[in-house]
Tab-separated table of C-alpha atoms in Angstrom:
chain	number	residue	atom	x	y	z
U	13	UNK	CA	21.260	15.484	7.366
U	14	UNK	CA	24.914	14.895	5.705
U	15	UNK	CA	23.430	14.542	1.871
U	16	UNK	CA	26.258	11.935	0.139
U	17	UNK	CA	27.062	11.677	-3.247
U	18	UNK	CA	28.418	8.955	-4.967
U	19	UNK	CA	29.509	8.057	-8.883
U	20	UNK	CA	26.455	6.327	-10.604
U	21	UNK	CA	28.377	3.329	-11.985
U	22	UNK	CA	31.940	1.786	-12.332
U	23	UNK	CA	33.476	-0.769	-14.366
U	24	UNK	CA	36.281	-2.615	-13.592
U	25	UNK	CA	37.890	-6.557	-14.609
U	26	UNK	CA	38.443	-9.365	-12.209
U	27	UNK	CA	41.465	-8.963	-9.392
U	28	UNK	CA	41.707	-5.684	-9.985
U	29	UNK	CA	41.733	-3.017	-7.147
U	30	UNK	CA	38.782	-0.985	-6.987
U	31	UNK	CA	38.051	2.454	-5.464
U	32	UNK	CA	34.123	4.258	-5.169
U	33	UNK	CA	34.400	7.201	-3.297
U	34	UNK	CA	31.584	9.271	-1.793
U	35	UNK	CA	31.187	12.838	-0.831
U	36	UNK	CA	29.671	14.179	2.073
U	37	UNK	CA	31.044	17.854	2.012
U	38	UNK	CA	28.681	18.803	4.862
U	39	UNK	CA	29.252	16.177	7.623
U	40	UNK	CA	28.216	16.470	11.364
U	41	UNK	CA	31.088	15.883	13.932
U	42	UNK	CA	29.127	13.117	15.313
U	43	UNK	CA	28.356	11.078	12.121
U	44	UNK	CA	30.125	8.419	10.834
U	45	UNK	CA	30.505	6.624	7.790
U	46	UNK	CA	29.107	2.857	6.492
U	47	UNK	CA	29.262	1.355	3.184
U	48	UNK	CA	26.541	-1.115	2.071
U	49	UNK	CA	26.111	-3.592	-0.657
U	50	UNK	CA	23.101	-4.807	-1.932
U	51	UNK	CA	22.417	-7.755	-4.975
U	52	UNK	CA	19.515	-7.281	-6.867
U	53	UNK	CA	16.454	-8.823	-4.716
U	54	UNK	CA	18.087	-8.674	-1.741
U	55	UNK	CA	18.380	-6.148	0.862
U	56	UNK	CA	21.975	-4.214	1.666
U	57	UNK	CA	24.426	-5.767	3.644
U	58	UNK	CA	27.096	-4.464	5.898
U	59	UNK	CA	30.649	-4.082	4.576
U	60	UNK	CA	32.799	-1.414	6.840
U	61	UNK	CA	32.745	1.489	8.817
U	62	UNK	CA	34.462	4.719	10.035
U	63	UNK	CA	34.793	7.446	11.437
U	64	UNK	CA	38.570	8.735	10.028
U	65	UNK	CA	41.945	7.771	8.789
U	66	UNK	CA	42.121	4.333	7.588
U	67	UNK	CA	39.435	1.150	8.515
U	68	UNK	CA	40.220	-2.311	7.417
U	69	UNK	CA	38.260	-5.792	7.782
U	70	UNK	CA	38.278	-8.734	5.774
U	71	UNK	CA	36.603	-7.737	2.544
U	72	UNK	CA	37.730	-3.953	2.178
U	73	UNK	CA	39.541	-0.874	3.525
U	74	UNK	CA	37.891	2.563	4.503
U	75	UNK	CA	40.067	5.994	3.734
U	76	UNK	CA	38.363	8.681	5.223
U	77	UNK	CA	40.400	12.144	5.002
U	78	UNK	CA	41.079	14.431	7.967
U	79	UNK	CA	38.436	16.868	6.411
U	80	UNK	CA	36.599	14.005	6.252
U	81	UNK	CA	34.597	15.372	3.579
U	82	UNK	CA	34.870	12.562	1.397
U	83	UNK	CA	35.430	8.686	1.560
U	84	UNK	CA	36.840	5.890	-0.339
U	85	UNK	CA	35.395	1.945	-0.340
U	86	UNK	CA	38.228	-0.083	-1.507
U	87	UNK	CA	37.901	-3.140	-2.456
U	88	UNK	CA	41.156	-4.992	-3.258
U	89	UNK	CA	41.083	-8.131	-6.267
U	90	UNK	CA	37.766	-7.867	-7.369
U	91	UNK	CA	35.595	-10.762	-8.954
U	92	UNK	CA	32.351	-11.286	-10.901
U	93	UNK	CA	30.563	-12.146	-7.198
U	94	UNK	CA	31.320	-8.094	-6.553
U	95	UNK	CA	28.951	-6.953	-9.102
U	96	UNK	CA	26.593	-5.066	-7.169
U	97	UNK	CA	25.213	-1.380	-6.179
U	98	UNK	CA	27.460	0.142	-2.448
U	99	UNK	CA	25.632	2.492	-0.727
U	100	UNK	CA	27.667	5.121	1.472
U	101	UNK	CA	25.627	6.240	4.074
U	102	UNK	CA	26.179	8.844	6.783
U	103	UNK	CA	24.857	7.827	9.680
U	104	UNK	CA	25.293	10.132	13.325
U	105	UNK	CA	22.981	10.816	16.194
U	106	UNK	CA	20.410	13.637	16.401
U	107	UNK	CA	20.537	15.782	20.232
U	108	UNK	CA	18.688	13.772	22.761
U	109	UNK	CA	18.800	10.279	21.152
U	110	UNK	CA	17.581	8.762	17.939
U	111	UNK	CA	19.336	8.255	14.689
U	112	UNK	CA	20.146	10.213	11.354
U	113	UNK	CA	20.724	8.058	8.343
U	114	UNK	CA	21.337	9.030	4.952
U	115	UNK	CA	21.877	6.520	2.581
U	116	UNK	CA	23.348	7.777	-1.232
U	117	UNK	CA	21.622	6.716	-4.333
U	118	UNK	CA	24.391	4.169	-4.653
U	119	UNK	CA	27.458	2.935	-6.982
U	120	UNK	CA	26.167	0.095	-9.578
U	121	UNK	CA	29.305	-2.029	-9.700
U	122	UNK	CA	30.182	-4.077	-12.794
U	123	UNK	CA	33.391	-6.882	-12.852
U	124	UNK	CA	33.823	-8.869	-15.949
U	125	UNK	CA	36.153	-11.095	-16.817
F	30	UNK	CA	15.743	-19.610	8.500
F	31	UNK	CA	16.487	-15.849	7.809
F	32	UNK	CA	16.760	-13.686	10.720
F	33	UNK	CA	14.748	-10.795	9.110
F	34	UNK	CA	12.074	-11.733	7.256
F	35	UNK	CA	9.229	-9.916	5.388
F	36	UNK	CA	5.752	-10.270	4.393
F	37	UNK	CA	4.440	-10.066	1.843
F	38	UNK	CA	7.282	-10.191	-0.829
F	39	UNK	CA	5.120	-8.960	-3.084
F	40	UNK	CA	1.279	-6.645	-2.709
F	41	UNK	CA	-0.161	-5.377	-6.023
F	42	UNK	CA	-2.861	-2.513	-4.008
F	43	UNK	CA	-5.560	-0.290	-5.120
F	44	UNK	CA	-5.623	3.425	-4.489
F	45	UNK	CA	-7.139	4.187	-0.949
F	46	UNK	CA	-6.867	0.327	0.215
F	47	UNK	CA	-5.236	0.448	3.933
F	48	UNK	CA	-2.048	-1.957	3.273
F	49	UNK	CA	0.145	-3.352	6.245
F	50	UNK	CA	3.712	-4.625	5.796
F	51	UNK	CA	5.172	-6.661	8.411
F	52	UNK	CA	8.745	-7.364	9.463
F	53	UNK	CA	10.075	-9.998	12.182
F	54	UNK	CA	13.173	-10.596	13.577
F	55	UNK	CA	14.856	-13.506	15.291
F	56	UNK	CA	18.412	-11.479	16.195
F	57	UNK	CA	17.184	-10.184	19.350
F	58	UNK	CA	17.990	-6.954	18.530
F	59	UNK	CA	16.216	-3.952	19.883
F	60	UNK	CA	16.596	-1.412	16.929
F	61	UNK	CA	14.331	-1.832	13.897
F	62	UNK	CA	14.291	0.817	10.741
F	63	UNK	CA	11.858	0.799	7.460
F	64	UNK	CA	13.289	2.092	4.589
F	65	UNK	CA	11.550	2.672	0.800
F	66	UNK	CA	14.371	2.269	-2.114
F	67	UNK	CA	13.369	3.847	-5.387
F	68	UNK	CA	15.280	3.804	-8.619
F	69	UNK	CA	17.316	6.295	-8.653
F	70	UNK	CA	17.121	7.710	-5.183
F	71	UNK	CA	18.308	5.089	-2.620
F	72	UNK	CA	17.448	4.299	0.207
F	73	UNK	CA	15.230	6.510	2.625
F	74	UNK	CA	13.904	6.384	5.859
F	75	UNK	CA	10.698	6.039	7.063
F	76	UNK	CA	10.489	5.076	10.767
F	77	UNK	CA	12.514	3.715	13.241
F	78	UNK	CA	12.045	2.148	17.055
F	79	UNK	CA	14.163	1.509	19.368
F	80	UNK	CA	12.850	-0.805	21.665
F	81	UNK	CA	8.547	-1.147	21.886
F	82	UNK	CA	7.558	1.930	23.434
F	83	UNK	CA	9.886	3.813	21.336
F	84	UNK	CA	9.419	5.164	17.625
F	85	UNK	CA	10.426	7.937	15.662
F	86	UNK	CA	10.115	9.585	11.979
F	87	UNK	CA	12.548	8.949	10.161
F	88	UNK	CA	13.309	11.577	6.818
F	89	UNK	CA	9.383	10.417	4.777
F	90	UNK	CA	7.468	9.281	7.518
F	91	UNK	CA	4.469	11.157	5.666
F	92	UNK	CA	1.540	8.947	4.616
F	93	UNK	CA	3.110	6.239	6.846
F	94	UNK	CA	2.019	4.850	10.382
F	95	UNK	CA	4.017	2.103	12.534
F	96	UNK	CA	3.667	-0.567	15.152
F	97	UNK	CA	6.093	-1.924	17.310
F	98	UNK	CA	3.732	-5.274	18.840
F	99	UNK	CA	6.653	-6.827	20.420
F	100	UNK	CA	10.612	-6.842	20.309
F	101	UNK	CA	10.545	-8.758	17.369
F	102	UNK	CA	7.977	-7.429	15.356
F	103	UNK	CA	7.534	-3.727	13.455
F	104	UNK	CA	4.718	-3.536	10.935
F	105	UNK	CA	4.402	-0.317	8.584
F	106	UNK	CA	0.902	0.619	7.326
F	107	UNK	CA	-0.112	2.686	4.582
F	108	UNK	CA	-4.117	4.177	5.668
F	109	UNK	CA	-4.647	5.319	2.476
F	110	UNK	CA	-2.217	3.930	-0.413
F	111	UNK	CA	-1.510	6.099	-3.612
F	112	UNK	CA	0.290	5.348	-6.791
F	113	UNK	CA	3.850	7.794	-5.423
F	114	UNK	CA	3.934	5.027	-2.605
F	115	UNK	CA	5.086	2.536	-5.585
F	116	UNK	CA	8.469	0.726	-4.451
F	117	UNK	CA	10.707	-1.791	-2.501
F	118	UNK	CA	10.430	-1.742	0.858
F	119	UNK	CA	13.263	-2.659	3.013
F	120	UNK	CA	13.153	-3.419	7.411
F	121	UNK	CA	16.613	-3.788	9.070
F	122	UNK	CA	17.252	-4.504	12.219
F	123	UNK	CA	20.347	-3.694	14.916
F	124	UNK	CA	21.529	-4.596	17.905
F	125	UNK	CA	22.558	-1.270	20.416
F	126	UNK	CA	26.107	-0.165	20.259
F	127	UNK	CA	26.361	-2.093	17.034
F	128	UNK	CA	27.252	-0.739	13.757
F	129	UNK	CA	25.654	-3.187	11.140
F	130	UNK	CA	22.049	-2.977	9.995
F	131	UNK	CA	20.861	-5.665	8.967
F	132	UNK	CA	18.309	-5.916	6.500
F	133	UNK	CA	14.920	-8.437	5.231
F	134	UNK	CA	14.561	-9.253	1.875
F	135	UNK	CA	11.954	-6.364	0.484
F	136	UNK	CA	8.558	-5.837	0.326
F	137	UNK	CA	7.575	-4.621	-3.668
F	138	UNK	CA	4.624	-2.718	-3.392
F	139	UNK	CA	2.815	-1.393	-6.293
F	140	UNK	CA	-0.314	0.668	-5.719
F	141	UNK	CA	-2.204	1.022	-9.102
């Protein structure tokens, strides 16, 4: 399984750009990558994923490298509603069906004012 | 109404006491995962099915059994329940060819 690891915590202030980046240094060809967030008493919830190069949606961007041994959750004009742990997780399919997913031990997130 | 819900929220459980956790969904999907979070260590998984006849270990499936009764339901069970089995416990659910998981509220288990 592609162990990840990710900073323990950030700070950053409201509408600024924010970066948490996550290392998976020994990837599978097959696996890609998803970023979670999770509020305390709640369970995670989806944000974006990839597989390379750049992924955007409506709440943040993806950069994976070509070596894609790393990755980078960017999350563009933060506020305090961001404040929250994101989980990079590694996620690929074993040889003859079934999943592999590794979630990290997650990014606690803090935005103030 | 949530789509995945969870029961009980909370269980305060003896040592040795069989304890079942149960998990519904009303998303249709066919995938369904349990996953423990403890502080410190993320999330890991436990077991996973994807569709009733099929279910496999996931990375600490030690110490755990599952059920999958019907589409929409996947129970975990601890036979035997000891103290190191102390912590949230998360279902998700997906649909196949999807990407997003999608996750109850918890299950906080402490076994005493």
């Amino acid at each position: 399984l592609a162990k990840t690891t990710q900073p323990i915590s950030m700070d950053s202030y409201e509408g600024q750009e924010v970066n948490i980046t996550c290392s998976h240094n020994n990837i599978a060809t097959n696996d890609y990558i998803t970023w979670y967030q999770q509020f305390p008493s709640q369970g995670p919830r989806f944000i974006i994923q990839g597989y390379k190069t750049k992924v955007t949606n409506e709440v943040a961007s993806l950069f994976i490298p070509a070596d894609r041994k790393s990755s980078t959750l960017s999350l563009p004009r933060v506020s305090l509603s961001d404040t929250a742990v994101y989980y990079c997780l590694a996620e690929g399919r074993l040889t003859g069906g079934g999943n592999k997913l590794t979630f990290g031990t997650g990014t606690q997130l803090k935005v103030e004012l | 109404d949530a789509d995945v819900t969870q029961t009980p929220r909370n269980r305060i459980t003896k040592t040795g006491k069989r304890i079942m956790l149960e998990c519904s969904q009303t998303k249709g999907h066919d995938r369904m995962y349990w996953y423990r979070q403890d502080p410190g260590l993320g999330l890991r998984l436990i077991y996973y099915s994807f569709d009733v006849k099929d279910i496999n270990k996931g990375e600490i499936s030690d110490g755990y059994s599952v059920s999958r009764q019907a589409q929409a339901k996947f129970s975990l069970s601890l036979e035997s329940a000891i103290p190191n089995q102390t912590a949230l416990y998360f279902c998700a659910t997906r649909d196949r060819g999807r990407d997003e998981q999608f996750f109850g509220p918890g299950t906080r288990l402490t076994v005493l």
